[in-house]
Protein backbone atom coordinates (compact mmCIF):
# COMPACT_ATOMS: atom_id res chain seq x y z
CA UNK A 1 0.00 0.00 0.00
CA UNK A 2 1.45 3.35 -1.05
CA UNK A 3 -1.24 5.71 0.22
CA UNK A 4 -0.12 9.23 1.07
CA UNK A 5 -1.53 9.68 4.57
CA UNK A 6 -1.25 13.47 4.16
CA UNK A 7 -3.54 13.48 1.13
CA UNK A 8 -6.54 11.45 2.21
CA UNK A 9 -10.03 12.38 0.98
CA UNK A 10 -11.94 13.94 3.85
CA UNK A 11 -15.29 12.59 2.64
CA UNK A 12 -15.81 9.39 0.63
CA UNK A 13 -19.22 8.43 -0.75
CA UNK A 14 -20.04 5.00 -2.16
CA UNK A 15 -22.87 3.74 -4.33
CA UNK A 16 -22.90 0.06 -3.41
CA UNK A 17 -24.23 -1.45 -6.62
CA UNK A 18 -24.35 -5.02 -7.85
CA UNK A 19 -25.72 -7.09 -4.97
CA UNK A 20 -28.61 -8.55 -6.94
CA UNK A 21 -26.50 -9.34 -10.02
CA UNK A 22 -23.84 -10.95 -7.82
CA UNK A 23 -26.44 -13.32 -6.39
CA UNK A 24 -28.06 -14.06 -9.76
CA UNK A 25 -24.70 -15.04 -11.25
CA UNK A 26 -24.41 -17.63 -8.48
CA UNK A 27 -27.98 -18.90 -8.94
CA UNK A 28 -29.06 -17.45 -5.62
CA UNK A 29 -32.03 -15.14 -4.93
CA UNK A 30 -31.24 -11.42 -5.02
CA UNK A 31 -31.74 -11.25 -1.27
CA UNK A 32 -28.64 -13.41 -0.80
CA UNK A 33 -26.60 -10.72 -2.54
CA UNK A 34 -27.92 -8.03 -0.21
CA UNK A 35 -26.89 -10.09 2.81
CA UNK A 36 -23.40 -10.54 1.42
CA UNK A 37 -23.26 -6.84 0.57
CA UNK A 38 -23.72 -5.92 4.23
CA UNK A 39 -20.65 -7.97 5.12
CA UNK A 40 -18.73 -5.87 2.61
CA UNK A 41 -20.09 -2.68 4.20
CA UNK A 42 -18.58 -3.65 7.54
CA UNK A 43 -15.19 -4.44 5.99
CA UNK A 44 -14.99 -1.18 4.03
CA UNK A 45 -16.19 0.99 6.92
CA UNK A 46 -13.50 -0.58 9.12
CA UNK A 47 -10.83 -0.07 6.45
CA UNK A 48 -11.81 3.59 6.01
CA UNK A 49 -11.90 4.18 9.75
CA UNK A 50 -8.49 2.57 10.23
CA UNK A 51 -7.09 4.72 7.43
CA UNK A 52 -8.29 7.89 9.14
CA UNK A 53 -11.01 9.00 6.73
CA UNK A 54 -13.36 11.30 8.62
CA UNK A 55 -16.64 11.01 6.68
CA UNK A 56 -18.20 8.21 4.66
CA UNK A 57 -21.64 8.24 3.02
CA UNK A 58 -23.19 4.95 1.92
CA UNK A 59 -26.10 4.74 -0.53
CA UNK A 60 -28.14 2.00 1.14
CA UNK A 61 -31.72 2.52 -0.12
CA UNK A 62 -32.91 5.18 -2.55
CA UNK A 63 -36.28 6.86 -2.87
CA UNK A 64 -36.60 4.96 -6.17
CA UNK A 65 -35.95 1.56 -4.58
CA UNK A 66 -39.56 1.42 -3.36
CA UNK A 67 -40.42 0.48 -6.96
CA UNK A 68 -38.78 -2.92 -6.53
CA UNK A 69 -40.76 -6.07 -5.78
CA UNK A 70 -42.54 -5.82 -2.43
CA UNK A 71 -40.83 -8.96 -1.19
CA UNK A 72 -37.37 -7.51 -1.90
CA UNK A 73 -38.23 -4.17 -0.28
CA UNK A 74 -39.50 -5.96 2.82
CA UNK A 75 -36.34 -8.05 2.95
CA UNK A 76 -34.16 -4.93 2.63
CA UNK A 77 -36.00 -3.16 5.44
CA UNK A 78 -35.52 -6.17 7.69
CA UNK A 79 -31.87 -6.39 6.69
CA UNK A 80 -31.33 -2.70 7.55
CA UNK A 81 -33.05 -3.26 10.89
CA UNK A 82 -30.84 -6.24 11.70
CA UNK A 83 -27.65 -4.47 10.60
CA UNK A 84 -28.25 -1.41 12.75
CA UNK A 85 -29.11 -3.52 15.80
CA UNK A 86 -26.45 -6.21 15.41
CA UNK A 87 -23.59 -3.95 14.36
CA UNK A 88 -24.13 -1.12 16.85
CA UNK A 89 -21.37 -2.62 19.00
CA UNK A 90 -19.04 -2.56 15.97
CA UNK A 91 -19.68 1.14 15.44
CA UNK A 92 -19.32 1.80 19.17
CA UNK A 93 -16.04 -0.11 19.51
CA UNK A 94 -14.55 1.86 16.62
CA UNK A 95 -15.83 5.25 17.83
CA UNK A 96 -17.89 5.70 14.66
CA UNK A 97 -20.69 8.25 14.67
CA UNK A 98 -23.83 7.19 12.80
CA UNK A 99 -25.90 9.75 10.92
CA UNK A 100 -28.91 9.31 8.66
CA UNK A 101 -29.69 11.17 5.45
CA UNK A 102 -32.96 10.84 3.57
CA UNK A 103 -36.65 11.12 4.40
CA UNK A 104 -36.79 9.42 7.79
CA UNK A 105 -40.52 9.91 8.33
CA UNK A 106 -41.46 7.75 5.33
CA UNK A 107 -39.53 4.74 6.61
CA UNK A 108 -41.23 2.01 8.68
CA UNK A 109 -41.59 3.01 12.33
CA UNK A 110 -39.27 0.18 13.39
CA UNK A 111 -36.47 1.51 11.14
CA UNK A 112 -37.03 5.07 12.35
CA UNK A 113 -36.61 3.86 15.92
CA UNK A 114 -33.44 1.91 15.06
CA UNK A 115 -31.85 4.88 13.33
CA UNK A 116 -32.72 7.35 16.07
CA UNK A 117 -31.36 5.01 18.74
CA UNK A 118 -28.11 4.42 16.84
CA UNK A 119 -27.64 8.14 16.24
CA UNK A 120 -28.30 8.95 19.88
CA UNK A 121 -25.88 6.30 21.18
CA UNK A 122 -23.06 7.41 18.88
CA UNK A 123 -23.66 11.18 18.77
CA UNK A 124 -20.64 12.05 20.93
CA UNK A 125 -18.15 9.83 19.11
CA UNK A 126 -15.24 11.63 17.48
CA UNK A 127 -14.05 8.99 15.02
CA UNK A 128 -15.37 8.64 11.50
CA UNK A 129 -18.93 9.77 10.72
CA UNK A 130 -20.92 7.31 8.60
CA UNK A 131 -23.91 8.84 6.83
CA UNK A 132 -26.42 6.09 6.02
CA UNK A 133 -28.48 7.14 3.01
CA UNK A 134 -31.74 5.27 3.59
CA UNK A 135 -34.84 6.38 1.67
CA UNK A 136 -32.58 9.00 0.13
CA UNK A 137 -32.74 10.84 -3.18
CA UNK A 138 -30.74 13.90 -4.18
CA UNK A 139 -33.72 15.74 -5.64
CA UNK A 140 -35.90 14.76 -2.70
CA UNK A 141 -33.27 16.18 -0.33
CA UNK A 142 -33.28 19.48 -2.21
CA UNK A 143 -37.09 19.67 -2.23
CA UNK A 144 -37.28 18.99 1.52
CA UNK A 145 -34.56 21.54 2.16
CA UNK A 146 -36.30 24.22 0.11
CA UNK A 147 -39.55 23.56 1.97
CA UNK A 148 -37.73 24.09 5.28
CA UNK A 149 -36.33 27.40 4.02
CA UNK A 150 -39.82 28.52 2.97
CA UNK A 151 -41.37 27.34 6.25
CA UNK A 152 -38.79 29.36 8.16
CA UNK A 153 -39.62 32.44 6.07
CA UNK A 154 -36.00 33.07 5.14
CA UNK A 155 -35.58 36.29 3.17
CA UNK A 156 -34.26 35.82 -0.35
CA UNK A 157 -31.25 38.05 0.28
CA UNK A 158 -30.14 35.66 3.05
CA UNK A 159 -30.05 32.63 0.78
CA UNK A 160 -26.62 31.49 -0.31
CA UNK A 161 -24.83 28.15 -0.66
CA UNK A 162 -23.94 28.02 3.03
CA UNK A 163 -27.54 28.56 4.11
CA UNK A 164 -28.90 25.96 1.67
CA UNK A 165 -26.41 23.40 3.00
CA UNK A 166 -27.61 24.17 6.53
CA UNK A 167 -31.13 23.05 5.59
CA UNK A 168 -30.07 19.85 3.84
CA UNK A 169 -29.51 16.42 5.38
CA UNK A 170 -25.86 16.56 6.42
CA UNK A 171 -24.90 20.16 7.24
CA UNK A 172 -21.96 19.00 9.36
CA UNK A 173 -20.33 16.96 6.58
CA UNK A 174 -18.02 18.63 4.04
CA UNK A 175 -18.51 18.22 0.30
CA UNK A 176 -17.64 14.80 -1.07
CA UNK A 177 -14.02 14.45 -2.24
CA UNK A 178 -14.27 10.96 -3.70
CA UNK A 179 -17.32 9.18 -5.11
CA UNK A 180 -16.97 5.45 -5.78
CA UNK A 181 -19.57 3.36 -7.58
CA UNK A 182 -19.30 -0.42 -7.87
CA UNK A 183 -21.15 -2.66 -10.31
CA UNK A 184 -20.08 -1.26 -13.67
CA UNK A 185 -22.72 1.45 -14.11
CA UNK A 186 -21.49 5.00 -14.74
CA UNK A 187 -24.17 7.34 -13.48
CA UNK A 188 -25.03 9.27 -10.32
CA UNK A 189 -28.49 7.74 -9.81
CA UNK A 190 -29.77 10.76 -7.88
CA UNK A 191 -27.06 10.50 -5.21
CA UNK A 192 -25.78 13.57 -3.33
CA UNK A 193 -26.50 16.01 -6.16
CA UNK A 194 -25.72 19.07 -4.01
CA UNK A 195 -22.67 17.60 -2.31
CA UNK A 196 -20.49 16.45 -5.24
CA UNK A 197 -19.67 19.59 -7.27
CA UNK A 198 -15.97 18.74 -7.41
CA UNK A 199 -15.89 15.13 -6.27
CA UNK A 200 -13.46 12.84 -8.05
CA UNK A 201 -15.50 9.96 -9.45
CA UNK A 202 -14.31 6.38 -9.77
CA UNK A 203 -16.51 3.74 -11.43
CA UNK A 204 -15.49 0.11 -11.06
CA UNK A 205 -16.83 -3.11 -12.59
CA UNK A 206 -16.53 -5.07 -9.34
CA UNK A 207 -19.91 -6.09 -7.94
CA UNK A 208 -20.30 -4.79 -4.40
CA UNK A 209 -20.09 -8.13 -2.52
CA UNK A 210 -16.71 -8.75 -4.21
CA UNK A 211 -15.30 -5.31 -3.31
CA UNK A 212 -12.32 -5.65 -1.00
CA UNK A 213 -10.25 -3.54 1.34
CA UNK A 214 -7.37 -3.79 -1.13
CA UNK A 215 -9.49 -2.44 -4.00
CA UNK A 216 -10.71 0.37 -1.75
CA UNK A 217 -7.11 1.29 -1.00
CA UNK A 218 -6.37 1.20 -4.75
CA UNK A 219 -9.22 3.64 -5.31
CA UNK A 220 -7.75 5.96 -2.68
CA UNK A 221 -4.39 5.80 -4.45
CA UNK A 222 -6.07 6.61 -7.78
CA UNK A 223 -7.80 9.59 -6.15
CA UNK A 224 -4.42 10.84 -4.94
CA UNK A 225 -3.10 10.84 -8.51
CA UNK A 226 -5.86 13.17 -9.69
CA UNK A 227 -5.10 16.87 -10.19
CA UNK A 228 -7.91 18.61 -8.29
CA UNK A 229 -8.18 22.15 -9.67
CA UNK A 230 -11.69 23.16 -8.51
CA UNK A 231 -12.21 25.16 -11.70
CA UNK A 232 -8.80 26.84 -11.68
CA UNK A 233 -6.20 26.48 -14.42
CA UNK A 234 -3.75 23.64 -14.18
CA UNK A 235 -0.66 24.65 -12.26
CA UNK A 236 2.46 25.13 -14.37
CA UNK A 237 5.20 22.61 -13.68
GROMACS .gro file of N, CA and C in nm, residues 87-208:
model
  366
   87UNK      N    1  -2.492  -0.452   1.454
   87UNK     CA    2  -2.359  -0.395   1.436
   87UNK      C    3  -2.337  -0.267   1.517
   88UNK      N    4  -2.430  -0.233   1.605
   88UNK     CA    5  -2.413  -0.112   1.685
   88UNK      C    6  -2.287  -0.123   1.772
   89UNK      N    7  -2.259  -0.243   1.821
   89UNK     CA    8  -2.137  -0.262   1.900
   89UNK      C    9  -2.012  -0.238   1.815
   90UNK      N   10  -2.016  -0.280   1.688
   90UNK     CA   11  -1.904  -0.256   1.597
   90UNK      C   12  -1.878  -0.107   1.582
   91UNK      N   13  -1.983  -0.030   1.559
   91UNK     CA   14  -1.968   0.114   1.544
   91UNK      C   15  -1.919   0.177   1.675
   92UNK      N   16  -1.971   0.127   1.786
   92UNK     CA   17  -1.932   0.180   1.917
   92UNK      C   18  -1.785   0.152   1.947
   93UNK      N   19  -1.742   0.028   1.923
   93UNK     CA   20  -1.604  -0.011   1.951
   93UNK      C   21  -1.504   0.068   1.868
   94UNK      N   22  -1.545   0.111   1.750
   94UNK     CA   23  -1.455   0.186   1.662
   94UNK      C   24  -1.477   0.337   1.669
   95UNK      N   25  -1.561   0.382   1.764
   95UNK     CA   26  -1.583   0.525   1.783
   95UNK      C   27  -1.647   0.593   1.664
   96UNK      N   28  -1.729   0.519   1.589
   96UNK     CA   29  -1.789   0.570   1.466
   96UNK      C   30  -1.926   0.631   1.494
   97UNK      N   31  -1.943   0.753   1.450
   97UNK     CA   32  -2.069   0.825   1.467
   97UNK      C   33  -2.163   0.792   1.351
   98UNK      N   34  -2.285   0.752   1.382
   98UNK     CA   35  -2.383   0.719   1.280
   98UNK      C   36  -2.477   0.837   1.257
   99UNK      N   37  -2.496   0.870   1.130
   99UNK     CA   38  -2.590   0.975   1.092
   99UNK      C   39  -2.681   0.919   0.982
  100UNK      N   40  -2.799   0.973   0.971
  100UNK     CA   41  -2.891   0.931   0.866
  100UNK      C   42  -2.919   1.046   0.772
  101UNK      N   43  -2.923   1.018   0.642
  101UNK     CA   44  -2.969   1.117   0.545
  101UNK      C   45  -3.080   1.053   0.463
  102UNK      N   46  -3.179   1.133   0.429
  102UNK     CA   47  -3.296   1.084   0.357
  102UNK      C   48  -3.422   1.123   0.433
  103UNK      N   49  -3.536   1.080   0.380
  103UNK     CA   50  -3.665   1.112   0.440
  103UNK      C   51  -3.697   1.007   0.546
  104UNK      N   52  -3.663   1.037   0.669
  104UNK     CA   53  -3.679   0.942   0.779
  104UNK      C   54  -3.826   0.909   0.805
  105UNK      N   55  -3.912   1.008   0.794
  105UNK     CA   56  -4.052   0.991   0.833
  105UNK      C   57  -4.128   0.894   0.743
  106UNK      N   58  -4.077   0.866   0.625
  106UNK     CA   59  -4.146   0.775   0.533
  106UNK      C   60  -4.093   0.632   0.542
  107UNK      N   61  -4.002   0.609   0.637
  107UNK     CA   62  -3.953   0.474   0.661
  107UNK      C   63  -4.044   0.405   0.762
  108UNK      N   64  -4.045   0.271   0.766
  108UNK     CA   65  -4.123   0.201   0.868
  108UNK      C   66  -4.084   0.248   1.008
  109UNK      N   67  -4.182   0.251   1.097
  109UNK     CA   68  -4.159   0.301   1.233
  109UNK      C   69  -4.044   0.228   1.301
  110UNK      N   70  -4.034   0.097   1.278
  110UNK     CA   71  -3.927   0.018   1.339
  110UNK      C   72  -3.789   0.070   1.296
  111UNK      N   73  -3.775   0.101   1.166
  111UNK     CA   74  -3.647   0.151   1.114
  111UNK      C   75  -3.618   0.290   1.168
  112UNK      N   76  -3.721   0.374   1.177
  112UNK     CA   77  -3.703   0.507   1.235
  112UNK      C   78  -3.647   0.496   1.376
  113UNK      N   79  -3.705   0.405   1.454
  113UNK     CA   80  -3.661   0.386   1.592
  113UNK      C   81  -3.515   0.338   1.598
  114UNK      N   82  -3.481   0.242   1.511
  114UNK     CA   83  -3.344   0.191   1.506
  114UNK      C   84  -3.245   0.302   1.476
  115UNK      N   85  -3.276   0.382   1.376
  115UNK     CA   86  -3.185   0.488   1.333
  115UNK      C   87  -3.167   0.593   1.442
  116UNK      N   88  -3.279   0.634   1.501
  116UNK     CA   89  -3.272   0.735   1.607
  116UNK      C   90  -3.191   0.686   1.726
  117UNK      N   91  -3.210   0.559   1.761
  117UNK     CA   92  -3.136   0.501   1.874
  117UNK      C   93  -2.987   0.495   1.844
  118UNK      N   94  -2.952   0.452   1.722
  118UNK     CA   95  -2.811   0.442   1.684
  118UNK      C   96  -2.746   0.580   1.680
  119UNK      N   97  -2.818   0.678   1.629
  119UNK     CA   98  -2.764   0.814   1.624
  119UNK      C   99  -2.744   0.870   1.764
  120UNK      N  100  -2.839   0.843   1.851
  120UNK     CA  101  -2.830   0.895   1.988
  120UNK      C  102  -2.712   0.830   2.063
  121UNK      N  103  -2.693   0.700   2.045
  121UNK     CA  104  -2.588   0.630   2.118
  121UNK      C  105  -2.448   0.662   2.067
  122UNK      N  106  -2.438   0.713   1.945
  122UNK     CA  107  -2.306   0.741   1.888
  122UNK      C  108  -2.281   0.891   1.867
  123UNK      N  109  -2.372   0.975   1.911
  123UNK     CA  110  -2.366   1.118   1.877
  123UNK      C  111  -2.241   1.189   1.928
  124UNK      N  112  -2.181   1.139   2.035
  124UNK     CA  113  -2.064   1.205   2.093
  124UNK      C  114  -1.932   1.145   2.047
  125UNK      N  115  -1.938   1.047   1.959
  125UNK     CA  116  -1.815   0.983   1.911
  125UNK      C  117  -1.739   1.079   1.820
  126UNK      N  118  -1.608   1.069   1.823
  126UNK     CA  119  -1.524   1.163   1.748
  126UNK      C  120  -1.444   1.096   1.637
  127UNK      N  121  -1.472   0.967   1.612
  127UNK     CA  122  -1.405   0.899   1.502
  127UNK      C  123  -1.472   0.934   1.370
  128UNK      N  124  -1.475   0.840   1.279
  128UNK     CA  125  -1.537   0.864   1.150
  128UNK      C  126  -1.689   0.879   1.164
  129UNK      N  127  -1.747   0.965   1.082
  129UNK     CA  128  -1.893   0.977   1.072
  129UNK      C  129  -1.939   0.898   0.951
  130UNK      N  130  -2.034   0.806   0.971
  130UNK     CA  131  -2.092   0.731   0.860
  130UNK      C  132  -2.235   0.782   0.838
  131UNK      N  133  -2.257   0.840   0.722
  131UNK     CA  134  -2.391   0.884   0.683
  131UNK      C  135  -2.460   0.770   0.608
  132UNK      N  136  -2.566   0.716   0.666
  132UNK     CA  137  -2.642   0.609   0.602
  132UNK      C  138  -2.755   0.670   0.521
  133UNK      N  139  -2.745   0.659   0.389
  133UNK     CA  140  -2.848   0.714   0.301
  133UNK      C  141  -2.957   0.610   0.283
  134UNK      N  142  -3.064   0.624   0.360
  134UNK     CA  143  -3.174   0.527   0.359
  134UNK      C  144  -3.303   0.603   0.329
  135UNK      N  145  -3.373   0.561   0.224
  135UNK     CA  146  -3.484   0.638   0.167
  135UNK      C  147  -3.433   0.777   0.129
  136UNK      N  148  -3.324   0.776   0.053
  136UNK     CA  149  -3.258   0.900   0.013
  136UNK      C  150  -3.264   0.919  -0.138
  137UNK      N  151  -3.284   1.043  -0.178
  137UNK     CA  152  -3.274   1.084  -0.318
  137UNK      C  153  -3.222   1.226  -0.322
  138UNK      N  154  -3.132   1.256  -0.412
  138UNK     CA  155  -3.074   1.390  -0.418
  138UNK      C  156  -3.176   1.498  -0.444
  139UNK      N  157  -3.268   1.474  -0.535
  139UNK     CA  158  -3.372   1.574  -0.564
  139UNK      C  159  -3.468   1.587  -0.447
  140UNK      N  160  -3.501   1.473  -0.386
  140UNK     CA  161  -3.590   1.476  -0.270
  140UNK      C  162  -3.527   1.557  -0.156
  141UNK      N  163  -3.397   1.541  -0.136
  141UNK     CA  164  -3.327   1.618  -0.033
  141UNK      C  165  -3.339   1.768  -0.060
  142UNK      N  166  -3.320   1.806  -0.186
  142UNK     CA  167  -3.328   1.948  -0.221
  142UNK      C  168  -3.470   2.002  -0.201
  143UNK      N  169  -3.570   1.924  -0.241
  143UNK     CA  170  -3.709   1.967  -0.223
  143UNK      C  171  -3.741   1.984  -0.075
  144UNK      N  172  -3.701   1.887   0.008
  144UNK     CA  173  -3.728   1.899   0.152
  144UNK      C  174  -3.654   2.018   0.212
  145UNK      N  175  -3.532   2.041   0.166
  145UNK     CA  176  -3.456   2.154   0.216
  145UNK      C  177  -3.518   2.287   0.179
  146UNK      N  178  -3.565   2.299   0.055
  146UNK     CA  179  -3.630   2.422   0.011
  146UNK      C  180  -3.758   2.448   0.091
  147UNK      N  181  -3.833   2.341   0.117
  147UNK     CA  182  -3.955   2.356   0.197
  147UNK      C  183  -3.923   2.409   0.337
  148UNK      N  184  -3.813   2.361   0.396
  148UNK     CA  185  -3.773   2.409   0.528
  148UNK      C  186  -3.737   2.557   0.524
  149UNK      N  187  -3.669   2.599   0.418
  149UNK     CA  188  -3.633   2.740   0.402
  149UNK      C  189  -3.759   2.826   0.392
  150UNK      N  190  -3.855   2.778   0.313
  150UNK     CA  191  -3.982   2.852   0.297
  150UNK      C  192  -4.058   2.856   0.430
  151UNK      N  193  -4.065   2.741   0.497
  151UNK     CA  194  -4.137   2.734   0.625
  151UNK      C  195  -4.077   2.827   0.730
  152UNK      N  196  -3.947   2.848   0.722
  152UNK     CA  197  -3.879   2.936   0.816
  152UNK      C  198  -3.877   3.082   0.770
  153UNK      N  199  -3.946   3.107   0.658
  153UNK     CA  200  -3.962   3.244   0.607
  153UNK      C  201  -3.828   3.317   0.594
  154UNK      N  202  -3.733   3.248   0.536
  154UNK     CA  203  -3.600   3.307   0.514
  154UNK      C  204  -3.608   3.406   0.399
  155UNK      N  205  -3.557   3.526   0.421
  155UNK     CA  206  -3.558   3.629   0.317
  155UNK      C  207  -3.465   3.590   0.204
  156UNK      N  208  -3.504   3.624   0.082
  156UNK     CA  209  -3.426   3.582  -0.035
  156UNK      C  210  -3.282   3.632  -0.030
  157UNK      N  211  -3.261   3.750   0.024
  157UNK     CA  212  -3.125   3.805   0.028
  157UNK      C  213  -3.034   3.728   0.126
  158UNK      N  214  -3.094   3.646   0.211
  158UNK     CA  215  -3.014   3.566   0.305
  158UNK      C  216  -2.972   3.431   0.247
  159UNK      N  217  -3.030   3.396   0.134
  159UNK     CA  218  -3.005   3.263   0.078
  159UNK      C  219  -2.875   3.260  -0.001
  160UNK      N  220  -2.785   3.175   0.043
  160UNK     CA  221  -2.662   3.149  -0.031
  160UNK      C  222  -2.629   3.000  -0.016
  161UNK      N  223  -2.516   2.957  -0.070
  161UNK     CA  224  -2.483   2.815  -0.066
  161UNK      C  225  -2.471   2.764   0.077
  162UNK      N  226  -2.413   2.843   0.164
  162UNK     CA  227  -2.394   2.802   0.303
  162UNK      C  228  -2.528   2.780   0.372
  163UNK      N  229  -2.624   2.869   0.348
  163UNK     CA  230  -2.754   2.856   0.411
  163UNK      C  231  -2.828   2.733   0.356
  164UNK      N  232  -2.822   2.712   0.225
  164UNK     CA  233  -2.890   2.596   0.167
  164UNK      C  234  -2.836   2.467   0.228
  165UNK      N  235  -2.703   2.458   0.240
  165UNK     CA  236  -2.641   2.340   0.300
  165UNK      C  237  -2.692   2.317   0.442
  166UNK      N  238  -2.712   2.425   0.515
  166UNK     CA  239  -2.761   2.417   0.653
  166UNK      C  240  -2.896   2.348   0.661
  167UNK      N  241  -2.979   2.362   0.558
  167UNK     CA  242  -3.113   2.305   0.559
  167UNK      C  243  -3.121   2.168   0.491
  168UNK      N  244  -3.008   2.117   0.446
  168UNK     CA  245  -3.007   1.985   0.384
  168UNK      C  246  -2.975   1.878   0.489
  169UNK      N  247  -2.952   1.756   0.445
  169UNK     CA  248  -2.951   1.642   0.538
  169UNK      C  249  -2.822   1.623   0.617
  170UNK      N  250  -2.711   1.676   0.568
  170UNK     CA  251  -2.586   1.656   0.642
  170UNK      C  252  -2.504   1.785   0.647
  171UNK      N  253  -2.557   1.885   0.718
  171UNK     CA  254  -2.490   2.016   0.724
  171UNK      C  255  -2.352   2.011   0.789
  172UNK      N  256  -2.326   1.908   0.869
  172UNK     CA  257  -2.196   1.900   0.936
  172UNK      C  258  -2.090   1.830   0.853
  173UNK      N  259  -2.129   1.768   0.743
  173UNK     CA  260  -2.033   1.696   0.658
  173UNK      C  261  -1.984   1.787   0.546
  174UNK      N  262  -1.855   1.783   0.516
  174UNK     CA  263  -1.802   1.863   0.404
  174UNK      C  264  -1.845   1.803   0.271
  175UNK      N  265  -1.823   1.877   0.162
  175UNK     CA  266  -1.851   1.822   0.030
  175UNK      C  267  -1.773   1.692   0.009
  176UNK      N  268  -1.827   1.608  -0.077
  176UNK     CA  269  -1.764   1.480  -0.107
  176UNK      C  270  -1.637   1.504  -0.189
  177UNK      N  271  -1.528   1.439  -0.149
  177UNK     CA  272  -1.402   1.445  -0.224
  177UNK      C  273  -1.393   1.332  -0.325
  178UNK      N  274  -1.440   1.214  -0.286
  178UNK     CA  275  -1.427   1.096  -0.370
  178UNK      C  276  -1.559   1.019  -0.372
  179UNK      N  277  -1.611   0.997  -0.492
  179UNK     CA  278  -1.732   0.918  -0.511
  179UNK      C  279  -1.694   0.788  -0.583
  180UNK      N  280  -1.725   0.676  -0.521
  180UNK     CA  281  -1.697   0.545  -0.578
  180UNK      C  282  -1.829   0.476  -0.608
  181UNK      N  283  -1.840   0.416  -0.727
  181UNK     CA  284  -1.957   0.336  -0.758
  181UNK      C  285  -1.913   0.199  -0.809
  182UNK      N  286  -1.960   0.094  -0.744
  182UNK     CA  287  -1.930  -0.042  -0.787
  182UNK      C  288  -2.036  -0.088  -0.886
  183UNK      N  289  -2.011  -0.202  -0.950
  183UNK     CA  290  -2.115  -0.266  -1.031
  183UNK      C  291  -2.114  -0.235  -1.178
  184UNK      N  292  -2.023  -0.149  -1.224
  184UNK     CA  293  -2.008  -0.126  -1.367
  184UNK      C  294  -2.090  -0.014  -1.428
  185UNK      N  295  -2.192   0.035  -1.358
  185UNK     CA  296  -2.272   0.145  -1.411
  185UNK      C  297  -2.199   0.277  -1.389
  186UNK      N  298  -2.218   0.371  -1.482
  186UNK     CA  299  -2.149   0.500  -1.474
  186UNK      C  300  -2.251   0.613  -1.475
  187UNK      N  301  -2.321   0.625  -1.364
  187UNK     CA  302  -2.417   0.734  -1.348
  187UNK      C  303  -2.433   0.765  -1.200
  188UNK      N  304  -2.489   0.883  -1.171
  188UNK     CA  305  -2.503   0.927  -1.032
  188UNK      C  306  -2.623   0.865  -0.962
  189UNK      N  307  -2.727   0.834  -1.037
  189UNK     CA  308  -2.849   0.774  -0.981
  189UNK      C  309  -2.905   0.856  -0.865
  190UNK      N  310  -2.909   0.988  -0.883
  190UNK     CA  311  -2.977   1.076  -0.788
  190UNK      C  312  -2.910   1.077  -0.650
  191UNK      N  313  -2.779   1.060  -0.647
  191UNK     CA  314  -2.706   1.050  -0.521
  191UNK      C  315  -2.626   1.177  -0.495
  192UNK      N  316  -2.657   1.244  -0.384
  192UNK     CA  317  -2.578   1.357  -0.333
  192UNK      C  318  -2.557   1.467  -0.437
  193UNK      N  319  -2.663   1.505  -0.506
  193UNK     CA  320  -2.650   1.601  -0.616
  193UNK      C  321  -2.591   1.734  -0.571
  194UNK      N  322  -2.623   1.778  -0.452
  194UNK     CA  323  -2.572   1.907  -0.401
  194UNK      C  324  -2.428   1.894  -0.353
  195UNK      N  325  -2.390   1.776  -0.309
  195UNK     CA  326  -2.267   1.760  -0.231
  195UNK      C  327  -2.146   1.715  -0.312
  196UNK      N  328  -2.160   1.700  -0.445
  196UNK     CA  329  -2.049   1.645  -0.524
  196UNK      C  330  -2.002   1.739  -0.636
  197UNK      N  331  -2.002   1.871  -0.616
  197UNK     CA  332  -1.967   1.959  -0.727
  197UNK      C  333  -1.827   1.936  -0.782
  198UNK      N  334  -1.734   1.898  -0.696
  198UNK     CA  335  -1.597   1.874  -0.741
  198UNK      C  336  -1.543   1.739  -0.692
  199UNK      N  337  -1.633   1.645  -0.670
  199UNK     CA  338  -1.589   1.513  -0.627
  199UNK      C  339  -1.518   1.441  -0.742
  200UNK      N  340  -1.408   1.376  -0.709
  200UNK     CA  341  -1.346   1.284  -0.805
  200UNK      C  342  -1.432   1.159  -0.809
  201UNK      N  343  -1.459   1.110  -0.929
  201UNK     CA  344  -1.550   0.996  -0.945
  201UNK      C  345  -1.476   0.875  -1.000
  202UNK      N  346  -1.493   0.762  -0.934
  202UNK     CA  347  -1.431   0.638  -0.977
  202UNK      C  348  -1.540   0.532  -0.992
  203UNK      N  349  -1.551   0.477  -1.114
  203UNK     CA  350  -1.651   0.374  -1.143
  203UNK      C  351  -1.577   0.242  -1.168
  204UNK      N  352  -1.617   0.139  -1.096
  204UNK     CA  353  -1.549   0.011  -1.106
  204UNK      C  354  -1.648  -0.098  -1.146
  205UNK      N  355  -1.598  -0.201  -1.213
  205UNK     CA  356  -1.683  -0.311  -1.259
  205UNK      C  357  -1.714  -0.411  -1.147
  206UNK      N  358  -1.634  -0.412  -1.043
  206UNK     CA  359  -1.653  -0.507  -0.934
  206UNK      C  360  -1.793  -0.497  -0.875
  207UNK      N  361  -1.862  -0.609  -0.861
  207UNK     CA  362  -1.991  -0.609  -0.794
  207UNK      C  363  -1.968  -0.594  -0.644
  208UNK      N  364  -2.056  -0.520  -0.578
  208UNK     CA  365  -2.030  -0.479  -0.440
  208UNK      C  366  -1.989  -0.592  -0.345
   0.00000   0.00000   0.00000
